[in-house]
């Protein structure tokens, strides 16, 4: 939060506290809707409500709501009157209204839809049918398209009249059955004689997606071809919606957050629950319990080797470092692979190269760490064999961990399981187990020399 | 990689193998530059060179190069003749050309700049002065601006003539000292009489950034205000460049990758080194060595408690699970906080709430895991006190770990250190240490009952 925002926040809080609503109303009247929205996470629910009710202009209220994350938006709306809700939602772009309705309890959502004007509620219900994570789920239905027979002059006239349409940069051209047949940029429109027909000047090679396309693939397309808007068509190639680049930016943020959360064994769903600790704990627990049993298996293996340990108690000193380093190296390799899959940098055809690279990197790092820890072991316990055992175990454990870090996510990806969620606990447990086996295995072999 | 891409790749590889260059030339002539670029990661360096040399049209070659990541682009160019390089670079948008030159060895870069036409090299040298991660470093200098006295008709005429400009959607308006004073969308231009002057109709409230603005903040602005292009001004508010939304998408990807890598103790820099294992290992080692010494400290603490352990060897069974779970829980909390800082979802004003939430979540999860592992301990070793010790230690270790996961990144953030890089090893080591201390501390207390 920068200084300007902080100042605004302080002012708003002060004015709410004093009940100086007419002053407050003036202040927010001069503020950009996005900046108003930015205040909300820092206000109490009651302050949020007061502030939101003071926004007089419905259109501004709608813009503020569009900029809030959908969960907060839904929670805010639940508290204001139902007619006010419908009014605000009608002013919002349909795609944002749909997201907010998705995040409301079902009964409330249904009531709201029933109080809306038919033209709006039908449109919204149509959009609600698409899966949230697909092109249909994020597209806007307010786009600008014209028949192919239109002349340039008519197109310019139509553009001047269109008011309700989000960011017009391209004109999409359809045939009389509403099939998408071409596209034109506004700039191209300016560059040809007014009497030409669109079909003579349009670009016919339009990049479009089907409604059921996964949103992550949509983002990759927009990124790859540097386009600002992507038309969405149904199975008969009829134009049904438009995805603009601002939606794509939201998708990219969302998907990155999702991956980061998953890799740590959390879920982006917990953002919905805010500070409800039990719900958040419930989301994180399955992953922890998996790891818990992994840890118990590791413990069981140590228990099997207790004779070795009782014989040479100094061995305990290096248990944490051996299992820990295996986990770290495995985690590094797994992260590289999981992120590579997500950005398209790595796929199955390049996996072999990645595997051997990580193997080599693991060996190099293992050698450095093994020599370091072996030296520490020797100097500390004055036993060169202990140093040797610890060092050798470290090299092997780290090398194995690096390869495991590549294999696990690839395996899960191949099985159709999201590698981000599955790799972490698996890699960690596997590396703990192999680390302990290698360490105590080596120690048992050299037991005679360790005393 | 989808089917179409796979087919294209197979075809290209086959034609290269056969030396069927004229056929290959035809195939790539019909392919979108972004799709050609997409093939490169799957080709050997030699194949890449052959393919690139077959692109006859310099403009297409430039587009392909723009779509490659800058490192591969630089590596590719190093191998083709120097004059060809200058030619291709001159066709590229300056911002992309600059990125490629940045990734070349210095001598080569200088030679290339000296063979370029002066107008191009001057522009590029100017851009090279800005820091890579700032608005100046990612902006394009080809933008469309007009004096405020221009009429709408003149503006439209000018637009028709402008050819070399990337994505024109807004017209920026400057005064006679080149200060940025207003903005107009193309659509607004279409909606007013041709004789009006730009200064009468322009929006004067332009959102712009200074050249030294951090690129992550630039991305946040574009995201917040849903704008497609952001003008960049110097310290005197003179318009010097333009950041378009496609650059912002690249920044978002890049920053997310950077954070993900850092959290795992890797660095996005390693993408530059491809499969050079020693360089990659050198980037990852500092983090590992830090953790290595953390692990040795943990081991030292275990060593201090060896009497307790020798007395009750069953205690070893639960060492991995206690340190492991602490690490996991701490990692979850740290991830939530680090990502929250990056997306702006969490800042210092909301940190208190986050802290108490994570504390509660940690306690809830600790209770569940502690009861589970305590039960396992009791059933396995038939000692209720062992179950109690293990369970209690687990609850405390997990609760402490959760709070540590919030405190560490916040501390580093406050100190001006990137929390993504600093938190992970610190949180992990701290949790290992507190976990061991709590576990053996509790065990030592109850030692009399554990036999």
XYZ file of N, CA, C and O in Angstrom, chain B residues 102-250:
596
model
N 20.856 -7.756 -24.147
C 21.244 -7.906 -22.739
C 21.767 -9.308 -22.438
O 22.564 -9.498 -21.533
N 21.249 -10.292 -23.148
C 21.616 -11.674 -22.875
C 22.786 -12.179 -23.709
O 23.089 -13.361 -23.694
N 23.410 -11.269 -24.456
C 24.568 -11.680 -25.257
C 25.858 -11.310 -24.537
O 25.881 -10.365 -23.762
N 26.960 -12.053 -24.849
C 28.255 -11.654 -24.299
C 28.552 -10.221 -24.732
O 28.212 -9.817 -25.845
N 29.229 -9.468 -23.863
C 29.375 -8.033 -24.087
C 30.049 -7.683 -25.411
O 29.595 -6.802 -26.129
N 31.146 -8.415 -25.755
C 31.869 -8.057 -26.993
C 30.946 -8.170 -28.192
O 30.898 -7.305 -29.052
N 30.208 -9.303 -28.243
C 29.315 -9.506 -29.387
C 28.285 -8.392 -29.459
O 28.014 -7.819 -30.511
N 27.698 -8.066 -28.284
C 26.676 -7.023 -28.247
C 27.225 -5.712 -28.805
O 26.582 -5.032 -29.611
N 28.444 -5.374 -28.401
C 29.018 -4.109 -28.861
C 29.253 -4.096 -30.365
O 28.961 -3.117 -31.048
N 29.760 -5.218 -30.855
C 29.977 -5.298 -32.298
C 28.672 -5.145 -33.064
O 28.609 -4.465 -34.083
N 27.637 -5.805 -32.550
C 26.349 -5.724 -33.238
C 25.848 -4.289 -33.261
O 25.429 -3.768 -34.289
N 25.929 -3.635 -32.117
C 25.459 -2.257 -32.049
C 26.227 -1.371 -33.031
O 25.668 -0.468 -33.637
N 27.512 -1.684 -33.215
C 28.299 -0.835 -34.109
C 27.944 -1.087 -35.574
O 28.137 -0.212 -36.418
N 27.436 -2.265 -35.918
C 27.067 -2.500 -37.323
C 25.643 -2.054 -37.634
O 25.210 -2.070 -38.772
N 24.875 -1.705 -36.602
C 23.495 -1.271 -36.838
C 23.465 0.153 -37.351
O 24.381 0.926 -37.142
N 22.369 0.495 -37.988
C 22.184 1.899 -38.367
C 22.127 2.745 -37.104
O 21.575 2.331 -36.084
N 22.657 3.949 -37.209
C 22.749 4.807 -36.033
C 21.413 5.002 -35.312
O 21.334 4.946 -34.094
N 20.360 5.261 -36.089
C 19.062 5.548 -35.475
C 18.619 4.400 -34.561
O 18.053 4.617 -33.510
N 18.920 3.156 -35.016
C 18.508 2.001 -34.217
C 19.395 1.832 -32.987
O 18.925 1.618 -31.886
N 20.725 1.907 -33.237
C 21.633 1.621 -32.123
C 21.506 2.669 -31.022
O 21.614 2.356 -29.845
N 21.260 3.914 -31.423
C 21.105 4.950 -30.408
C 19.898 4.668 -29.511
O 19.963 4.767 -28.284
N 18.817 4.321 -30.172
C 17.584 4.015 -29.443
C 17.819 2.864 -28.456
O 17.433 2.909 -27.301
N 18.510 1.838 -28.960
C 18.748 0.659 -28.124
C 19.695 0.979 -26.972
O 19.472 0.586 -25.831
N 20.740 1.740 -27.285
C 21.674 2.098 -26.213
C 20.989 2.917 -25.127
O 21.272 2.775 -23.942
N 20.080 3.776 -25.568
C 19.293 4.562 -24.625
C 18.522 3.631 -23.673
O 18.552 3.784 -22.457
N 17.866 2.630 -24.240
C 17.053 1.699 -23.442
C 17.911 0.834 -22.529
O 17.494 0.452 -21.436
N 19.111 0.500 -22.996
C 19.989 -0.362 -22.202
C 20.376 0.288 -20.877
O 20.803 -0.378 -19.944
N 20.223 1.628 -20.818
C 20.605 2.329 -19.595
C 19.670 2.066 -18.428
O 20.047 2.208 -17.277
N 18.424 1.697 -18.750
C 17.464 1.477 -17.662
C 17.675 0.116 -17.016
O 18.071 -0.846 -17.675
N 17.379 0.054 -15.746
C 17.468 -1.208 -15.016
C 16.442 -2.198 -15.592
O 15.304 -1.839 -15.856
N 16.886 -3.440 -15.769
C 16.076 -4.478 -16.400
C 14.684 -4.663 -15.778
O 13.729 -4.987 -16.464
N 14.600 -4.505 -14.457
C 13.349 -4.815 -13.771
C 12.466 -3.596 -13.532
O 11.591 -3.612 -12.671
N 12.714 -2.517 -14.273
C 11.920 -1.313 -14.061
C 11.055 -1.030 -15.281
O 11.209 -1.657 -16.327
N 10.164 -0.072 -15.126
C 9.306 0.353 -16.231
C 10.159 0.702 -17.455
O 9.845 0.310 -18.579
N 11.271 1.424 -17.237
C 12.151 1.794 -18.341
C 12.734 0.577 -19.045
O 12.936 0.579 -20.250
N 12.986 -0.471 -18.274
C 13.584 -1.680 -18.840
C 12.633 -2.499 -19.677
O 13.067 -3.286 -20.516
N 11.330 -2.370 -19.455
C 10.395 -3.190 -20.238
C 9.575 -2.372 -21.225
O 8.824 -2.916 -22.012
N 9.719 -1.039 -21.198
C 8.859 -0.228 -22.064
C 9.300 -0.287 -23.521
O 10.435 -0.626 -23.837
N 8.377 0.039 -24.381
C 8.678 0.147 -25.792
C 8.755 1.635 -26.110
O 8.065 2.443 -25.499
N 9.639 2.000 -27.054
C 9.728 3.428 -27.368
C 8.943 3.763 -28.627
O 8.915 4.902 -29.054
N 8.327 2.738 -29.222
C 7.484 3.024 -30.383
C 6.042 3.171 -29.935
O 5.331 2.178 -29.770
N 5.638 4.401 -29.712
C 4.248 4.615 -29.290
C 3.694 5.757 -30.129
O 4.410 6.397 -30.897
N 2.413 5.990 -29.955
C 1.752 6.948 -30.811
C 1.305 8.126 -29.969
O 0.431 7.998 -29.121
N 1.921 9.289 -30.170
C 1.460 10.465 -29.436
C 1.359 11.664 -30.365
O 2.011 11.733 -31.405
N 0.494 12.582 -30.000
C 0.219 13.741 -30.848
C 0.152 15.004 -29.999
O -0.211 14.940 -28.829
N 0.458 16.153 -30.602
C 0.362 17.424 -29.864
C -1.096 17.747 -29.527
O -2.001 17.365 -30.271
N -1.304 18.472 -28.447
C -2.670 18.717 -27.995
C -3.484 19.598 -28.943
O -4.698 19.597 -28.913
N -2.771 20.341 -29.828
C -3.490 21.210 -30.760
C -4.028 20.465 -31.982
O -4.765 21.020 -32.782
N -3.624 19.206 -32.138
C -4.058 18.422 -33.287
C -5.583 18.318 -33.332
O -6.230 18.186 -32.298
N -6.142 18.341 -34.530
C -7.586 18.105 -34.650
C -7.828 16.603 -34.800
O -6.915 15.836 -35.118
N -9.080 16.213 -34.580
C -9.439 14.801 -34.696
C -9.146 14.287 -36.101
O -8.606 13.188 -36.275
N -9.452 15.101 -37.112
C -9.208 14.669 -38.488
C -7.713 14.439 -38.712
O -7.310 13.414 -39.264
N -6.901 15.368 -38.214
C -5.450 15.207 -38.359
C -4.967 13.951 -37.636
O -4.083 13.243 -38.104
N -5.583 13.699 -36.489
C -5.187 12.528 -35.715
C -5.480 11.251 -36.493
O -4.651 10.344 -36.560
N -6.667 11.215 -37.109
C -7.025 10.020 -37.882
C -6.089 9.858 -39.078
O -5.608 8.756 -39.361
N -5.763 10.966 -39.718
C -4.809 10.894 -40.824
C -3.461 10.352 -40.348
O -2.846 9.507 -40.983
N -3.027 10.857 -39.206
C -1.732 10.432 -38.676
C -1.741 8.943 -38.353
O -0.777 8.221 -38.612
N -2.859 8.501 -37.805
C -2.994 7.082 -37.467
C -2.878 6.216 -38.715
O -2.286 5.136 -38.680
N -3.468 6.701 -39.793
C -3.427 5.903 -41.032
C -2.016 5.786 -41.563
O -1.667 4.803 -42.195
N -1.217 6.812 -41.284
C 0.157 6.751 -41.778
C 1.106 5.954 -40.871
O 2.055 5.366 -41.338
N 0.816 5.995 -39.587
C 1.707 5.318 -38.644
C 1.714 3.826 -38.963
O 0.663 3.207 -39.026
N 2.901 3.270 -39.156
C 2.912 1.853 -39.512
C 3.736 1.032 -38.532
O 3.416 -0.102 -38.223
N 4.771 1.670 -38.006
C 5.750 0.901 -37.250
C 5.387 0.758 -35.784
O 6.203 0.328 -34.975
N 4.172 1.124 -35.421
C 3.851 1.234 -34.019
C 3.125 -0.014 -33.530
O 2.229 -0.522 -34.188
N 3.560 -0.505 -32.365
C 2.938 -1.686 -31.746
C 1.539 -1.341 -31.271
O 1.347 -0.304 -30.656
N 0.574 -2.240 -31.461
C -0.754 -2.152 -30.870
C -1.218 -0.735 -30.508
O -1.004 -0.284 -29.388
N -1.837 -0.068 -31.400
C -2.363 1.265 -31.074
C -3.806 1.158 -30.573
O -4.674 0.703 -31.302
N -4.043 1.535 -29.354
C -5.412 1.532 -28.826
C -5.741 2.850 -28.187
O -6.888 3.213 -28.045
N -4.692 3.528 -27.765
C -4.888 4.838 -27.182
C -4.004 5.823 -27.939
O -2.939 5.465 -28.434
N -4.446 7.053 -27.990
C -3.598 8.112 -28.516
C -3.191 8.962 -27.321
O -4.046 9.440 -26.574
N -1.891 9.101 -27.108
C -1.428 9.932 -26.003
C -1.228 11.356 -26.501
O -0.783 11.563 -27.627
N -1.586 12.296 -25.645
C -1.526 13.691 -26.059
C -0.453 14.410 -25.240
O -0.406 14.257 -24.014
N 0.409 15.152 -25.937
C 1.491 15.864 -25.242
C 1.423 17.356 -25.535
O 0.883 17.771 -26.562
N 1.953 18.168 -24.620
C 2.035 19.602 -24.907
C 3.310 19.874 -25.712
O 4.022 18.941 -26.080
N 3.608 21.150 -25.945
C 4.736 21.360 -26.873
C 6.097 21.076 -26.253
O 7.106 21.036 -26.925
N 6.129 20.860 -24.943
C 7.387 20.428 -24.328
C 7.441 18.917 -24.156
O 8.242 18.393 -23.407
N 6.524 18.261 -24.822
C 6.480 16.803 -24.785
C 6.023 16.236 -23.429
O 6.231 15.066 -23.121
N 5.422 17.066 -22.590
C 4.836 16.568 -21.346
C 3.546 15.829 -21.654
O 2.753 16.284 -22.468
N 3.344 14.718 -20.961
C 2.113 13.947 -21.151
C 0.949 14.701 -20.505
O 0.951 14.962 -19.304
N -0.055 15.065 -21.296
C -1.167 15.834 -20.722
C -2.532 15.153 -20.870
O -3.491 15.548 -20.210
N -2.640 14.139 -21.723
C -3.950 13.521 -21.874
C -3.904 12.233 -22.661
O -2.853 11.839 -23.177
N -5.049 11.580 -22.733
C -5.146 10.327 -23.457
C -6.526 10.211 -24.086
O -7.503 10.801 -23.601
N -6.601 9.474 -25.175
C -7.853 9.253 -25.886
C -7.859 7.823 -26.398
O -6.837 7.348 -26.868
N -9.000 7.160 -26.345
C -9.031 5.848 -26.987
C -9.411 6.048 -28.444
O -10.020 7.055 -28.804
N -9.040 5.079 -29.287
C -9.383 5.181 -30.706
C -10.879 5.354 -30.875
O -11.348 6.053 -31.749
N -11.615 4.676 -29.991
C -13.061 4.731 -30.111
C -13.587 6.146 -29.855
O -14.489 6.609 -30.545
N -12.964 6.830 -28.871
C -13.393 8.204 -28.611
C -13.162 9.087 -29.841
O -13.957 9.962 -30.147
N -12.056 8.830 -30.542
C -11.752 9.592 -31.754
C -12.858 9.485 -32.783
O -13.149 10.427 -33.515
N -13.467 8.289 -32.824
C -14.505 8.050 -33.833
C -15.806 8.765 -33.492
O -16.703 8.860 -34.297
N -15.917 9.212 -32.238
C -17.212 9.665 -31.767
C -17.371 11.184 -31.721
O -18.383 11.662 -31.237
N -16.363 11.907 -32.190
C -16.471 13.369 -32.128
C -16.274 13.975 -33.515
O -15.663 13.350 -34.381
N -16.764 15.194 -33.704
C -16.612 15.850 -35.013
C -15.136 16.023 -35.346
O -14.329 16.330 -34.464
N -14.780 15.872 -36.635
C -13.382 15.881 -37.068
C -12.640 17.187 -36.786
O -11.418 17.221 -36.793
N -13.365 18.253 -36.540
C -12.693 19.536 -36.380
C -12.287 19.831 -34.933
O -11.535 20.760 -34.661
N -12.780 19.046 -33.977
C -12.418 19.295 -32.578
C -10.930 19.066 -32.370
O -10.300 18.252 -33.041
N -10.377 19.786 -31.388
C -8.965 19.572 -31.067
C -8.838 18.545 -29.944
O -9.714 18.448 -29.071
N -7.737 17.818 -29.972
C -7.555 16.748 -28.988
C -7.657 17.268 -27.558
O -8.220 16.630 -26.681
N -7.114 18.456 -27.306
C -7.094 18.939 -25.925
C -8.494 19.207 -25.381
O -8.697 19.258 -24.180
N -9.467 19.368 -26.293
C -10.837 19.625 -25.837
C -11.542 18.333 -25.436
O -12.520 18.352 -24.695
N -11.107 17.230 -25.999
C -11.844 15.986 -25.767
C -11.061 14.940 -24.978
O -11.605 13.936 -24.538
N -9.778 15.185 -24.771
C -8.960 14.150 -24.135
C -9.302 13.997 -22.643
O -9.838 14.900 -22.015
N -8.980 12.835 -22.123
C -9.074 12.611 -20.685
C -7.767 13.092 -20.078
O -6.693 12.694 -20.532
N -7.838 13.972 -19.094
C -6.589 14.545 -18.591
C -6.038 13.771 -17.394
O -4.915 13.990 -16.953
N -6.849 12.867 -16.885
C -6.438 12.115 -15.710
C -5.739 10.827 -16.141
O -6.276 9.744 -16.009
N -4.509 10.968 -16.659
C -3.823 9.797 -17.224
C -3.046 9.057 -16.146
O -2.306 9.694 -15.383
N -3.197 7.773 -16.082
C -2.360 6.974 -15.187
C -1.048 6.700 -15.899
O -1.034 6.139 -16.995
N 0.062 7.132 -15.302
C 1.363 6.875 -15.925
C 2.353 6.469 -14.846
O 2.078 6.603 -13.657
N 3.497 5.940 -15.262
C 4.536 5.593 -14.291
C 5.861 6.217 -14.685
O 6.080 6.539 -15.850
N 6.728 6.373 -13.688
C 8.077 6.861 -13.964
C 8.953 5.699 -14.415
O 8.701 4.544 -14.085
N 10.025 6.042 -15.155
C 10.889 5.006 -15.718
C 11.492 4.073 -14.669
O 11.764 2.921 -14.946
N 11.676 4.562 -13.447
C 12.339 3.731 -12.446
C 11.375 2.904 -11.587
O 11.787 2.255 -10.635
N 10.093 2.897 -11.955
C 9.108 2.110 -11.207
C 9.402 0.612 -11.349
O 9.656 0.127 -12.454
N 9.328 -0.119 -10.246
C 9.569 -1.562 -10.282
C 8.533 -2.267 -11.159
O 7.339 -1.961 -11.107
N 8.979 -3.236 -11.954
C 8.062 -3.875 -12.905
C 6.914 -4.612 -12.221
O 5.823 -4.715 -12.772
N 7.139 -5.087 -10.996
C 6.055 -5.771 -10.312
C 4.943 -4.785 -9.949
O 3.766 -5.097 -10.042
N 5.341 -3.565 -9.553
C 4.327 -2.549 -9.264
C 3.606 -2.108 -10.531
O 2.412 -1.812 -10.506
N 4.332 -2.085 -11.636
C 3.708 -1.762 -12.918
C 2.601 -2.778 -13.218
O 1.476 -2.420 -13.562
N 2.931 -4.054 -13.021
C 1.951 -5.104 -13.281
C 0.730 -4.938 -12.380
O -0.409 -5.107 -12.811
N 0.978 -4.591 -11.125
C -0.141 -4.416 -10.195
C -1.049 -3.262 -10.633
O -2.272 -3.349 -10.518
N -0.460 -2.187 -11.151
C -1.263 -1.049 -11.623
C -2.144 -1.447 -12.795
O -3.336 -1.150 -12.829
N -1.534 -2.113 -13.768
C -2.274 -2.517 -14.955
C -3.417 -3.443 -14.557
O -4.535 -3.346 -15.061
N -3.132 -4.313 -13.612
C -4.133 -5.253 -13.136
C -5.253 -4.507 -12.415
O -6.425 -4.793 -12.584
N -4.867 -3.552 -11.563
C -5.872 -2.874 -10.765
C -6.802 -2.015 -11.607
O -8.000 -2.023 -11.413
N -6.234 -1.279 -12.570
C -7.068 -0.366 -13.331
C -7.535 -0.944 -14.662
O -8.167 -0.243 -15.445
N -7.221 -2.228 -14.911
C -7.642 -2.859 -16.167
C -7.308 -2.030 -17.391
O -8.172 -1.778 -18.237
N -6.070 -1.568 -17.476
C -5.697 -0.798 -18.650
C -4.823 -1.639 -19.555
O -4.178 -2.579 -19.121
N -4.846 -1.310 -20.823
C -4.137 -2.125 -21.801
C -2.741 -1.613 -22.068
O -1.902 -2.327 -22.587
N -2.505 -0.355 -21.732
C -1.194 0.207 -21.983
C -0.950 1.312 -20.970
O -1.877 2.011 -20.578
N 0.285 1.418 -20.546
C 0.628 2.359 -19.492
C 1.756 3.251 -20.006
O 2.835 2.765 -20.320
N 1.509 4.565 -20.121
C 2.575 5.441 -20.597
C 3.661 5.604 -19.532
O 3.370 5.634 -18.337
N 4.903 5.702 -19.993
C 6.033 5.854 -19.076
C 6.629 7.246 -19.268
O 6.860 7.669 -20.404
N 6.819 7.951 -18.164
C 7.353 9.314 -18.258
C 8.670 9.428 -17.491
O 8.949 8.619 -16.607
N 9.471 10.433 -17.853
C 10.700 10.656 -17.103
C 10.414 11.573 -15.920
O 9.260 11.916 -15.649
N 11.464 12.016 -15.252
C 11.246 12.786 -14.019
C 10.588 14.142 -14.265
O 10.069 14.764 -13.347
N 10.619 14.609 -15.530
C 9.941 15.880 -15.825
C 8.571 15.650 -16.453
O 8.046 16.530 -17.114
N 8.042 14.433 -16.310
C 6.742 14.074 -16.870
C 6.725 14.110 -18.400
O 5.692 14.302 -19.021
N 7.908 13.975 -19.008
C 7.928 13.864 -20.464
C 7.696 12.416 -20.852
O 8.267 11.507 -20.261
N 6.878 12.241 -21.876
C 6.536 10.898 -22.328
C 7.741 10.259 -23.012
O 8.268 10.798 -23.984
N 8.204 9.116 -22.489
C 9.369 8.470 -23.097
C 9.101 7.041 -23.575
O 9.882 6.482 -24.322
N 7.998 6.457 -23.153
C 7.769 5.084 -23.583
C 6.390 4.591 -23.238
O 5.567 5.310 -22.668
N 6.142 3.322 -23.586
C 4.826 2.738 -23.384
C 4.988 1.271 -22.988
O 5.782 0.556 -23.582
N 4.253 0.884 -21.954
C 4.253 -0.532 -21.590
C 2.917 -1.103 -22.002
O 1.868 -0.599 -21.596
N 2.956 -2.145 -22.841
C 1.686 -2.738 -23.276
C 1.395 -3.977 -22.454
O 2.266 -4.525 -21.789
N 0.145 -4.396 -22.497
C -0.311 -5.443 -21.609
C 0.400 -6.764 -21.866
O 0.558 -7.579 -20.963
N 0.892 -6.984 -23.085
C 1.604 -8.240 -23.340
C 2.928 -8.282 -22.578
O 3.367 -9.340 -22.135
N 3.535 -7.102 -22.390
C 4.751 -7.054 -21.561
C 4.401 -7.373 -20.113
O 5.162 -8.023 -19.401
N 3.236 -6.882 -19.687
C 2.816 -7.104 -18.304
C 2.553 -8.586 -18.044
O 2.899 -9.111 -16.990
N 1.978 -9.243 -19.034
C 1.743 -10.685 -18.886
C 3.073 -11.412 -18.707
O 3.216 -12.296 -17.857
N 4.073 -11.012 -19.506
C 5.396 -11.620 -19.347
C 5.935 -11.374 -17.939
O 6.522 -12.257 -17.321
